[in-house]
PDB file of C-alpha atoms in Angstrom:
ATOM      1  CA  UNK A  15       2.456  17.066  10.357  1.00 86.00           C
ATOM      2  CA  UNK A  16       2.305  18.587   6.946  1.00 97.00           C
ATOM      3  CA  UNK A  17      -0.899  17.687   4.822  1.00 98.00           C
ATOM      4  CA  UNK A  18      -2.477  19.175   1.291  1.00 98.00           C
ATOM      5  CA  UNK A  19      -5.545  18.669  -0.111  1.00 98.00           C
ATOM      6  CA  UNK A  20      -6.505  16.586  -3.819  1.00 98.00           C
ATOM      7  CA  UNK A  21      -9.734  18.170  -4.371  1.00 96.00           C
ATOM      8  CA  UNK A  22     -12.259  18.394  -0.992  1.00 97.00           C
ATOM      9  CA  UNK A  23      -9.900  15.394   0.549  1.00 98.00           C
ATOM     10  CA  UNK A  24      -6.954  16.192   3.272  1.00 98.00           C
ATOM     11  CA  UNK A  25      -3.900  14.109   2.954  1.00 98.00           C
ATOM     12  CA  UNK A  26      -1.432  13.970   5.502  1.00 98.00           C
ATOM     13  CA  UNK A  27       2.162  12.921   4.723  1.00 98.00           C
ATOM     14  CA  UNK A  28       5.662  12.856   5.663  1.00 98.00           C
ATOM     15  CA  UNK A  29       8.522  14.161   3.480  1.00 98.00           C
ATOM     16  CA  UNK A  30      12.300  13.092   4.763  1.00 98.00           C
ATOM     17  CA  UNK A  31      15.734  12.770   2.990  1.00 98.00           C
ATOM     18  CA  UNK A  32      17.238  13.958   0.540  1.00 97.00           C
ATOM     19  CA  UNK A  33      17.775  12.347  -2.610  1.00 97.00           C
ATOM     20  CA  UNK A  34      16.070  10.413  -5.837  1.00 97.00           C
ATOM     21  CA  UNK A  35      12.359  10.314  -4.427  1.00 98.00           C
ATOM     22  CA  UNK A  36      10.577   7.078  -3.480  1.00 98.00           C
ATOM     23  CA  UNK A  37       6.669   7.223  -2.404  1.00 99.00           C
ATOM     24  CA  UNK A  38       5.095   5.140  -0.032  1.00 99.00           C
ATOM     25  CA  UNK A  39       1.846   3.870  -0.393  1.00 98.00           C
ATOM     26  CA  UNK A  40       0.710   2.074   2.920  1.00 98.00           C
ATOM     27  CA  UNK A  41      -1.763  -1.323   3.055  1.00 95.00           C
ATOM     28  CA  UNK A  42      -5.539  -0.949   4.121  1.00 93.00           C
ATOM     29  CA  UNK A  43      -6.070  -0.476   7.750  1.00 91.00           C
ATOM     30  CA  UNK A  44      -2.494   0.299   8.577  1.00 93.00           C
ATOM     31  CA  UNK A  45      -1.191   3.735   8.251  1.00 96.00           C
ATOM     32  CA  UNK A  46       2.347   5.214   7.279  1.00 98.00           C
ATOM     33  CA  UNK A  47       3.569   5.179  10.491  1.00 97.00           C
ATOM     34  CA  UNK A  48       2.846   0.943  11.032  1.00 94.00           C
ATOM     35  CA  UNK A  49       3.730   0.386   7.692  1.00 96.00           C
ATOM     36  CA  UNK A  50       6.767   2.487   6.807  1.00 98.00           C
ATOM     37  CA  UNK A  51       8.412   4.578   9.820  1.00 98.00           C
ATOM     38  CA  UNK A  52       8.106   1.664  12.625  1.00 97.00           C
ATOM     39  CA  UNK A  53       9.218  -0.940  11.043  1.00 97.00           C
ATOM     40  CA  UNK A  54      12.608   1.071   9.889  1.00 98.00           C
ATOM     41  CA  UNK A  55      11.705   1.286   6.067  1.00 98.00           C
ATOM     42  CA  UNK A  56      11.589   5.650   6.261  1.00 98.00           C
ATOM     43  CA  UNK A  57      15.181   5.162   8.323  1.00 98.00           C
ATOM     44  CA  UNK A  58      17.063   2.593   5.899  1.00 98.00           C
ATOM     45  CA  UNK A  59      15.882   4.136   2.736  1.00 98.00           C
ATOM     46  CA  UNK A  60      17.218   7.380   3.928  1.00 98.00           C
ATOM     47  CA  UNK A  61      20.603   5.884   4.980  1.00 98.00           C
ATOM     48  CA  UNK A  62      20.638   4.653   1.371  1.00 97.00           C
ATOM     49  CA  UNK A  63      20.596   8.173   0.096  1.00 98.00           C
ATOM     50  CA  UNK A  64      16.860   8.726  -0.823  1.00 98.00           C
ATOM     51  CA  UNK A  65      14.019  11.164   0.146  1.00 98.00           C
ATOM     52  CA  UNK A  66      11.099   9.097   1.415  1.00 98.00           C
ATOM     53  CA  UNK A  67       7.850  10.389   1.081  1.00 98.00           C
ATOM     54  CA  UNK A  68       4.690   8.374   2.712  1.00 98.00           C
ATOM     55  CA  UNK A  69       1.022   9.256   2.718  1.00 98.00           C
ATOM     56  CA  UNK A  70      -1.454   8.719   5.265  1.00 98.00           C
ATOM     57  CA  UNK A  71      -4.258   6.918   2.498  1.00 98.00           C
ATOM     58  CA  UNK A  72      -7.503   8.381   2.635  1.00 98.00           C
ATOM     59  CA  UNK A  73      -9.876   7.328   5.442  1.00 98.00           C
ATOM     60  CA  UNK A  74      -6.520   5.896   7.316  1.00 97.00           C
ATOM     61  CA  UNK A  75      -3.996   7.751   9.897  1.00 96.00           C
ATOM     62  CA  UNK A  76      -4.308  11.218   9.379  1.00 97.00           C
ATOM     63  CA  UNK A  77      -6.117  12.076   6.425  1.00 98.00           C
ATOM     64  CA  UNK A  78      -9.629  12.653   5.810  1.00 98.00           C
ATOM     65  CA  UNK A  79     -12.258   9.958   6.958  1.00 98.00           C
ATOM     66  CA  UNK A  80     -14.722   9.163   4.102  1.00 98.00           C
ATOM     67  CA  UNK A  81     -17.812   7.023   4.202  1.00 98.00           C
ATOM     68  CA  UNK A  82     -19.174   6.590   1.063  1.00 97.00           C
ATOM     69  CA  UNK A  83     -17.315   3.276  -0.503  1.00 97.00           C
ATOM     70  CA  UNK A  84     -17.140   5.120  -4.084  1.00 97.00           C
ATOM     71  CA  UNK A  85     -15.063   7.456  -2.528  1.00 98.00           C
ATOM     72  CA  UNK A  86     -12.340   4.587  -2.495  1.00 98.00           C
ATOM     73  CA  UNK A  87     -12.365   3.455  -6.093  1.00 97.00           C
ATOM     74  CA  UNK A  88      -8.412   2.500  -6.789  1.00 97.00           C
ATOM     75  CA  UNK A  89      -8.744   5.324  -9.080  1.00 97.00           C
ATOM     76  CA  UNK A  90      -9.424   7.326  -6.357  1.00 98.00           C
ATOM     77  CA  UNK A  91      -6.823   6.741  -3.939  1.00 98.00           C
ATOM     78  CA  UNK A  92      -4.247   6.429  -7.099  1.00 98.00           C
ATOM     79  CA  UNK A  93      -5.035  10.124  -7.498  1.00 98.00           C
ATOM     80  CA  UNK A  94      -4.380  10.921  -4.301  1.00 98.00           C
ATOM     81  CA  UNK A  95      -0.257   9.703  -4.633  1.00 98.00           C
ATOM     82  CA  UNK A  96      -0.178  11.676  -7.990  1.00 98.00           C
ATOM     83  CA  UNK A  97      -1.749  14.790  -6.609  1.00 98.00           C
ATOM     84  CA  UNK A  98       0.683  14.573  -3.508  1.00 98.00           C
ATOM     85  CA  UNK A  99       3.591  14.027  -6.214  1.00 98.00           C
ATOM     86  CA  UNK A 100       2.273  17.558  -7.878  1.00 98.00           C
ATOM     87  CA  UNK A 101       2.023  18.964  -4.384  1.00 98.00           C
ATOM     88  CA  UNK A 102       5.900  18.388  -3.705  1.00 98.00           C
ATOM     89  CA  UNK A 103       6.634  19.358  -7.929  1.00 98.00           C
ATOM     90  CA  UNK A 104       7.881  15.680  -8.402  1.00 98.00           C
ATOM     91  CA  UNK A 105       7.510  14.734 -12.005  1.00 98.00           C
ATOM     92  CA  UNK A 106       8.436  10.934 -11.322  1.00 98.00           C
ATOM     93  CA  UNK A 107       9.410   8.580  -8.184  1.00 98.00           C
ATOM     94  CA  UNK A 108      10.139   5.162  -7.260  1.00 98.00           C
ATOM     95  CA  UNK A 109       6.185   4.329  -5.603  1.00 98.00           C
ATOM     96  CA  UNK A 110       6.353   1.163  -3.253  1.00 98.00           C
ATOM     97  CA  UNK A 111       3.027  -0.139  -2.321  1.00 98.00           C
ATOM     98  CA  UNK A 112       1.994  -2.870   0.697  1.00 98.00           C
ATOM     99  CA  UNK A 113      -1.211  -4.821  -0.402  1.00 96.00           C
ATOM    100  CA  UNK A 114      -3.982  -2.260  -0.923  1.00 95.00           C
ATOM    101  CA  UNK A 115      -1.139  -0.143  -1.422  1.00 98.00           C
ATOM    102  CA  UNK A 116       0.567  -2.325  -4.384  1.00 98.00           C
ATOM    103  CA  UNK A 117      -2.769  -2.319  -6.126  1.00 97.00           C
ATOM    104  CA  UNK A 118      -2.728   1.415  -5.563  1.00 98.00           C
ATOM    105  CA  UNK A 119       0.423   1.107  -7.506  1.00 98.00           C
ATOM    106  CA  UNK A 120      -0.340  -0.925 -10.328  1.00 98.00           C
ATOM    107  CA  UNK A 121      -3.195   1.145 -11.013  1.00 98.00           C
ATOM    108  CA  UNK A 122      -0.625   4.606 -11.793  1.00 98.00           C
ATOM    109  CA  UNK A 123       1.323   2.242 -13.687  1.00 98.00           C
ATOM    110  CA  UNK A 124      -1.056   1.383 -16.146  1.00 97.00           C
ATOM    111  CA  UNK A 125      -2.767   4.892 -16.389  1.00 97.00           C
ATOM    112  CA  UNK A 126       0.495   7.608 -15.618  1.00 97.00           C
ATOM    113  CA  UNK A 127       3.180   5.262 -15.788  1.00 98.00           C
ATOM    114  CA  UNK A 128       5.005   8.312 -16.807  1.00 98.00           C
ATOM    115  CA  UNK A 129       5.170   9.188 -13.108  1.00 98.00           C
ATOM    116  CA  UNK A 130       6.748   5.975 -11.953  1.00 98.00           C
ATOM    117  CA  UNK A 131      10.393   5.728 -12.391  1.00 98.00           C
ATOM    118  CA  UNK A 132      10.012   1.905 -10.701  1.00 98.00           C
ATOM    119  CA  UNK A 133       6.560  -0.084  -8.986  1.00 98.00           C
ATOM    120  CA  UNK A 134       7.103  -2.066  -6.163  1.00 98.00           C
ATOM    121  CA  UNK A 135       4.295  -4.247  -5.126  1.00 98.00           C
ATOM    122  CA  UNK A 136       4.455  -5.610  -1.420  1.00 98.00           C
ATOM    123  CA  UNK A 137       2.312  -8.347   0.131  1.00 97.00           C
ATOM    124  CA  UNK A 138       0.121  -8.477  -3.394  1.00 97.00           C
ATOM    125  CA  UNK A 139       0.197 -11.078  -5.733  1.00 97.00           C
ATOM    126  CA  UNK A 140      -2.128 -12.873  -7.900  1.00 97.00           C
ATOM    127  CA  UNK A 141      -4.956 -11.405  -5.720  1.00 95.00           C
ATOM    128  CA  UNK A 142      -4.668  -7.975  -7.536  1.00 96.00           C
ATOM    129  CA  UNK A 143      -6.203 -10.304 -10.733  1.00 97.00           C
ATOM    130  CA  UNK A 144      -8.462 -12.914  -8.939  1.00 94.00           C
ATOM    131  CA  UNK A 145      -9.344 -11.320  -5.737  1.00 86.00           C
ATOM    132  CA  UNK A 146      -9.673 -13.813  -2.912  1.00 72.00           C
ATOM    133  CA  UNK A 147      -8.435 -12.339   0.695  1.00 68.00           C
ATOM    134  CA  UNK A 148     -10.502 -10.097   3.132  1.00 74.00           C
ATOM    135  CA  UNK A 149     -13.830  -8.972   1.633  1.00 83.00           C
ATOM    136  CA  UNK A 150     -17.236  -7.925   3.020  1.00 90.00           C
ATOM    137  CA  UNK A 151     -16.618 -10.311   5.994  1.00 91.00           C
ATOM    138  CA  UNK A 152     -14.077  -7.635   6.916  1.00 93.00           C
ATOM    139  CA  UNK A 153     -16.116  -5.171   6.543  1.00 95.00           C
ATOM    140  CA  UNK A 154     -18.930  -6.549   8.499  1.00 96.00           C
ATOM    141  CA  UNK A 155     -16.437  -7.290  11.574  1.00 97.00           C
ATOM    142  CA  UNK A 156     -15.834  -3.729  11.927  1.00 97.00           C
ATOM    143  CA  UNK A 157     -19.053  -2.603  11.676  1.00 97.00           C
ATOM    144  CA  UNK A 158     -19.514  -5.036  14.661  1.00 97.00           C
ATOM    145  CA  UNK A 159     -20.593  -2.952  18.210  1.00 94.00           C
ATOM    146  CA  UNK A 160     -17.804  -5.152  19.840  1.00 94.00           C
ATOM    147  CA  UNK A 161     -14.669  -7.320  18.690  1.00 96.00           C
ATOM    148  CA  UNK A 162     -17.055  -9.730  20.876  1.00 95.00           C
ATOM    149  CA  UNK A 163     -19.798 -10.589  18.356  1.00 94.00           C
ATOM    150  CA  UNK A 164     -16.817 -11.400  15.582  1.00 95.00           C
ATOM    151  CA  UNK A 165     -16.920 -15.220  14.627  1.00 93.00           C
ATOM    152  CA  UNK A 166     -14.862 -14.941  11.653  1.00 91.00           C
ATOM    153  CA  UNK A 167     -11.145 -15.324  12.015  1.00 89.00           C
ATOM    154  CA  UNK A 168     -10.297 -12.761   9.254  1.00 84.00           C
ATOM    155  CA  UNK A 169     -12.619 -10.713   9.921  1.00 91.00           C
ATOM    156  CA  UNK A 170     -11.640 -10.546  13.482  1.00 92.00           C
ATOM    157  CA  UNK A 171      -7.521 -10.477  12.690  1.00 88.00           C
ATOM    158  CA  UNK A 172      -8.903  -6.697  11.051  1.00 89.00           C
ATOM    159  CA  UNK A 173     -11.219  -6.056  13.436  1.00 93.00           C
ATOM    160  CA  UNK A 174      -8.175  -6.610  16.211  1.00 93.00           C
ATOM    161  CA  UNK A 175      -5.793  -4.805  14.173  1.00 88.00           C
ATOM    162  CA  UNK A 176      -8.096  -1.725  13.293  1.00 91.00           C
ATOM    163  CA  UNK A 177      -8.827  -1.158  17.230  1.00 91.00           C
ATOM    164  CA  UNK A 178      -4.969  -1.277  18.058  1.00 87.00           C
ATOM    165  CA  UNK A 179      -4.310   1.367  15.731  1.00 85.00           C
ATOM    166  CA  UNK A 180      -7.460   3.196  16.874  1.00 88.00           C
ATOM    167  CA  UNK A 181      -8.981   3.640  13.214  1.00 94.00           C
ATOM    168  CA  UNK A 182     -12.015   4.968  11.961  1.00 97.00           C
ATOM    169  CA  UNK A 183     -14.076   1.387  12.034  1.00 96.00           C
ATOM    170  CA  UNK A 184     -16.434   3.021   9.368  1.00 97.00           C
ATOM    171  CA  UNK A 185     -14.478   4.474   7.559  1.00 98.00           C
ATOM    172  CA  UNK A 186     -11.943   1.489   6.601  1.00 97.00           C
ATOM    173  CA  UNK A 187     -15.613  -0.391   6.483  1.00 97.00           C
ATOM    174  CA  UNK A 188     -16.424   2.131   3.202  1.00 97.00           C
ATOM    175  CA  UNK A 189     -12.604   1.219   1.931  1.00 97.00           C
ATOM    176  CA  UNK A 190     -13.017  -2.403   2.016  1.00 94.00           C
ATOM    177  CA  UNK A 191     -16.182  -2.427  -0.080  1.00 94.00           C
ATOM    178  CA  UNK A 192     -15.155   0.521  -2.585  1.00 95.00           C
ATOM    179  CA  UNK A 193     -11.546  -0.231  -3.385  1.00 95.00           C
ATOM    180  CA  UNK A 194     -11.459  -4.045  -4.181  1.00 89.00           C
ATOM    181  CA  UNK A 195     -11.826  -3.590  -8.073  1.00 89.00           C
ATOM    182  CA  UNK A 196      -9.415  -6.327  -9.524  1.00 93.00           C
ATOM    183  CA  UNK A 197      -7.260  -5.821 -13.132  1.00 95.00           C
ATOM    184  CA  UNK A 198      -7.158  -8.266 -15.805  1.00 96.00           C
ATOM    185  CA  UNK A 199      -4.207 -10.436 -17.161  1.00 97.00           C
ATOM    186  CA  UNK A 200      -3.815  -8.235 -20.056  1.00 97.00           C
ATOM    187  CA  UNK A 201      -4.188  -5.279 -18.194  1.00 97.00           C
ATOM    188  CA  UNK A 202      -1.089  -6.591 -16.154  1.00 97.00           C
ATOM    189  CA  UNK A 203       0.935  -7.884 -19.157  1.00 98.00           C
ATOM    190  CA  UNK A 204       0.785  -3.947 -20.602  1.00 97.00           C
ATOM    191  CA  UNK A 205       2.880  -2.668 -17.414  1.00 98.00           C
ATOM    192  CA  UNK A 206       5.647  -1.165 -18.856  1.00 97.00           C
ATOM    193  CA  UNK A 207       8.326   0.426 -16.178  1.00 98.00           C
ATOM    194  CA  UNK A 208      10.320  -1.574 -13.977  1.00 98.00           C
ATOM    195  CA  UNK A 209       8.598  -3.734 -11.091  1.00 98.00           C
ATOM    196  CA  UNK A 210       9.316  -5.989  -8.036  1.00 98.00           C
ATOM    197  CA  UNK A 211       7.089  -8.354  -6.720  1.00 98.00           C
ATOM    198  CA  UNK A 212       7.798  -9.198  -2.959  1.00 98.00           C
ATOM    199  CA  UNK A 213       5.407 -11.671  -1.701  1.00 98.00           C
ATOM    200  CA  UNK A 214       5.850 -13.357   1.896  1.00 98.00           C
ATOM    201  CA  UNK A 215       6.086 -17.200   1.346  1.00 98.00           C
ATOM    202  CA  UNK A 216       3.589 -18.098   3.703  1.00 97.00           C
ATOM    203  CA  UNK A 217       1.248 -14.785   2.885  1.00 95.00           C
ATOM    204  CA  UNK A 218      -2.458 -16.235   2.582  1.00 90.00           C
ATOM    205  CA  UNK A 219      -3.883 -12.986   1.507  1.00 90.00           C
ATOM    206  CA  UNK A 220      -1.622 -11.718  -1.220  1.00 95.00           C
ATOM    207  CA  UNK A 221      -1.656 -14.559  -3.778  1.00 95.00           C
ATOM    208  CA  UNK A 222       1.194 -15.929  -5.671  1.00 97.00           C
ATOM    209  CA  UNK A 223       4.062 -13.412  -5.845  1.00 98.00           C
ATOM    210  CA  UNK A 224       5.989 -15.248  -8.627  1.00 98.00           C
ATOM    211  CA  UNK A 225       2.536 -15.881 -10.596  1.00 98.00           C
ATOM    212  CA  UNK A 226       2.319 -12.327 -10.950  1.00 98.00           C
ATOM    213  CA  UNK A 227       5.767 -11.504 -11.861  1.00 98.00           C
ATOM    214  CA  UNK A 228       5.692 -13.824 -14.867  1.00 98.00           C
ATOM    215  CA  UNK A 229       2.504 -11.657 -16.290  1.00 98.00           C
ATOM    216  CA  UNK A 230       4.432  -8.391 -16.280  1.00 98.00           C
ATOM    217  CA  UNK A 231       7.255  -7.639 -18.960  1.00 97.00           C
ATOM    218  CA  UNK A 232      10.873  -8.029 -17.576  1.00 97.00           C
ATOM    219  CA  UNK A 233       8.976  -7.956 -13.464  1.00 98.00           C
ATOM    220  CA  UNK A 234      11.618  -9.450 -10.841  1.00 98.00           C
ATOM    221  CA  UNK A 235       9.791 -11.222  -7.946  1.00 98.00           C
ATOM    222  CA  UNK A 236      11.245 -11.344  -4.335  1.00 98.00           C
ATOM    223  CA  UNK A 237      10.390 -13.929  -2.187  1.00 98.00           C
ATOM    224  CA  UNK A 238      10.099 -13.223   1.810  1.00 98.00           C
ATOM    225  CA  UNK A 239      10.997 -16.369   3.717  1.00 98.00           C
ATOM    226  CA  UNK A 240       8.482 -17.660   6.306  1.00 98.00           C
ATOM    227  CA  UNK A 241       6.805 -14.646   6.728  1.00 98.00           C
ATOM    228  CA  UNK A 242       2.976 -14.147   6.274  1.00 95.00           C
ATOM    229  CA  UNK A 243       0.663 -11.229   5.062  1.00 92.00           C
ATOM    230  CA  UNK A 244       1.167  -9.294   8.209  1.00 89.00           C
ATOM    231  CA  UNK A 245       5.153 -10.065   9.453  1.00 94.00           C
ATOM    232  CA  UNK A 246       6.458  -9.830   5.653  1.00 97.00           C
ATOM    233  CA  UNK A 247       6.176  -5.826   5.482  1.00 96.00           C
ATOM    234  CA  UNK A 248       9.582  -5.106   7.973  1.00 96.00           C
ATOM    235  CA  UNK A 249      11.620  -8.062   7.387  1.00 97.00           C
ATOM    236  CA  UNK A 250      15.304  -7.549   6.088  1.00 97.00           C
ATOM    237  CA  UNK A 251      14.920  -9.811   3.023  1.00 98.00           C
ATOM    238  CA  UNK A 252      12.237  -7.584   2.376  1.00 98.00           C
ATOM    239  CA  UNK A 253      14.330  -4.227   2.889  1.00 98.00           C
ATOM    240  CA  UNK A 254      17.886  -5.984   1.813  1.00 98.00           C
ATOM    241  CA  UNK A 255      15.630  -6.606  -1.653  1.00 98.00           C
ATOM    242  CA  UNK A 256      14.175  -3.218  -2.423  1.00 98.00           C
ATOM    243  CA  UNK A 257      17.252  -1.480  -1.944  1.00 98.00           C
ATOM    244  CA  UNK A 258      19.138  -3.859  -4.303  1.00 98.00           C
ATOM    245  CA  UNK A 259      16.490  -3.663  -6.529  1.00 98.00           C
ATOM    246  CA  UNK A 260      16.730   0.293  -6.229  1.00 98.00           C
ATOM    247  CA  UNK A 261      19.962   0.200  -7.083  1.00 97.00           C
ATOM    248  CA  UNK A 262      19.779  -1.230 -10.525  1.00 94.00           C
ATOM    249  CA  UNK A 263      16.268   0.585 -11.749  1.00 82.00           C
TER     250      UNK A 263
END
């Protein structure tokens, strides 16, 4: 699997397709292959004639476990979809996010949104503003010895989730605390390229979809029917959606 490094850190990443470039930026705890290439989303974005690039997000999958939570600052992790951008000589992509991924997103819109041709935030709504969601209760259920001694239900929805895919506990416990910094309303209304909100309807975690999309200029929001924070990321509204939206950037 090809990787590169942004400073000291290893990425890993996948590169398929040919094509206008779209980058994938995967949610917290998951990884690009249980966000992007199981679900289909790497398959029908190459049938519809693009080169899909995903990264494995540092301390996740593949790429370098860190431990210290200032190591995941959203500036941080933004860098490291820029830097894999000048790795592969793009100037400018279409970037999709998933949750931690669309906050990932929104942060290289605001500061290189010269690199985005198009910002697709998945599963993250008004949380990116007002937080809310998984938190340090997270973080303390996978710090936990065993799944056992975890009482919360969120916490232990992670927890569950984290030991499937056969994570770095600590590691994702460092994420959770260093990458929840939030954006303001204004900060949101200055986004300037094109963006798609895609929210499940019944997503607890994300926050309102459509409240978000009427704080960014010209912002289209997708709702996914019946589908919550964790069954929203490979349904076909979901797919059917991007693409269209693709289309017509």
């Amino acid at each position: 699997m090809p990787s590169f490094h942004n400073g000291a850190v290893e990425i890993a990443f996948i590169d398929e397709g040919e094509g206008d470039p779209i980058v994938l930026v995967h949610g917290f705890a998951s990884t690009k292959n249980v966000n992007w290439v199981y679900p289909a989303w790497v398959s029908e974005l190459r049938k519809d004639g693009r080169r899909v690039i995903a990264l494995d997000n540092r301390g996740h999958g593949d790429s370098a476990k860190l431990y210290d939570p200032a190591s995941y600052a959203i500036a941080e992790m933004a860098s490291d979809v820029t830097a894999l951008m000048d790795h592969l000589g793009l100037a400018s992509a279409d970037v999709m996010g998933y949750s931690l991924g669309g906050r990932i997103a929104a942060h290289i819109a605001l500061a290189r949104p010269e690199r985005l041709r198009s910002a697709i935030f998945g599963g993250i709504g008004m949380a990116m503003i007002e937080g809310g969601g998984p938190g340090e209760n997270v973080a303390a259920a996978l710090e936990a010895p065993s799944i056992d001694e975890v009482t919360d239900p969120v916490g232990r929805t992670f927890r569950a989730f984290a030991d499937q895919t056969r994570s770095d506990r600590l590691a994702l416990a460092a994420c959770m605390r260093g990458s929840r910094g939030l954006i303001s309303r204004e900060q949101v209304g200055r986004i300037a390229v094109p963006v798609l909100v895609a929210v499940g309807t019944a997503d607890e975690v994300a926050g309102s979809g459509p409240a978000l999309g009427a704080l960014i200029p010209g912002a289209e929001v997708l709702d996914i029917p019946n589908r919550d924070h964790m069954r929203a990321v490979g349904d076909k509204v979901y797919k059917a959606g991007v693409i269209d939206f693709l289309s017509r950037r």
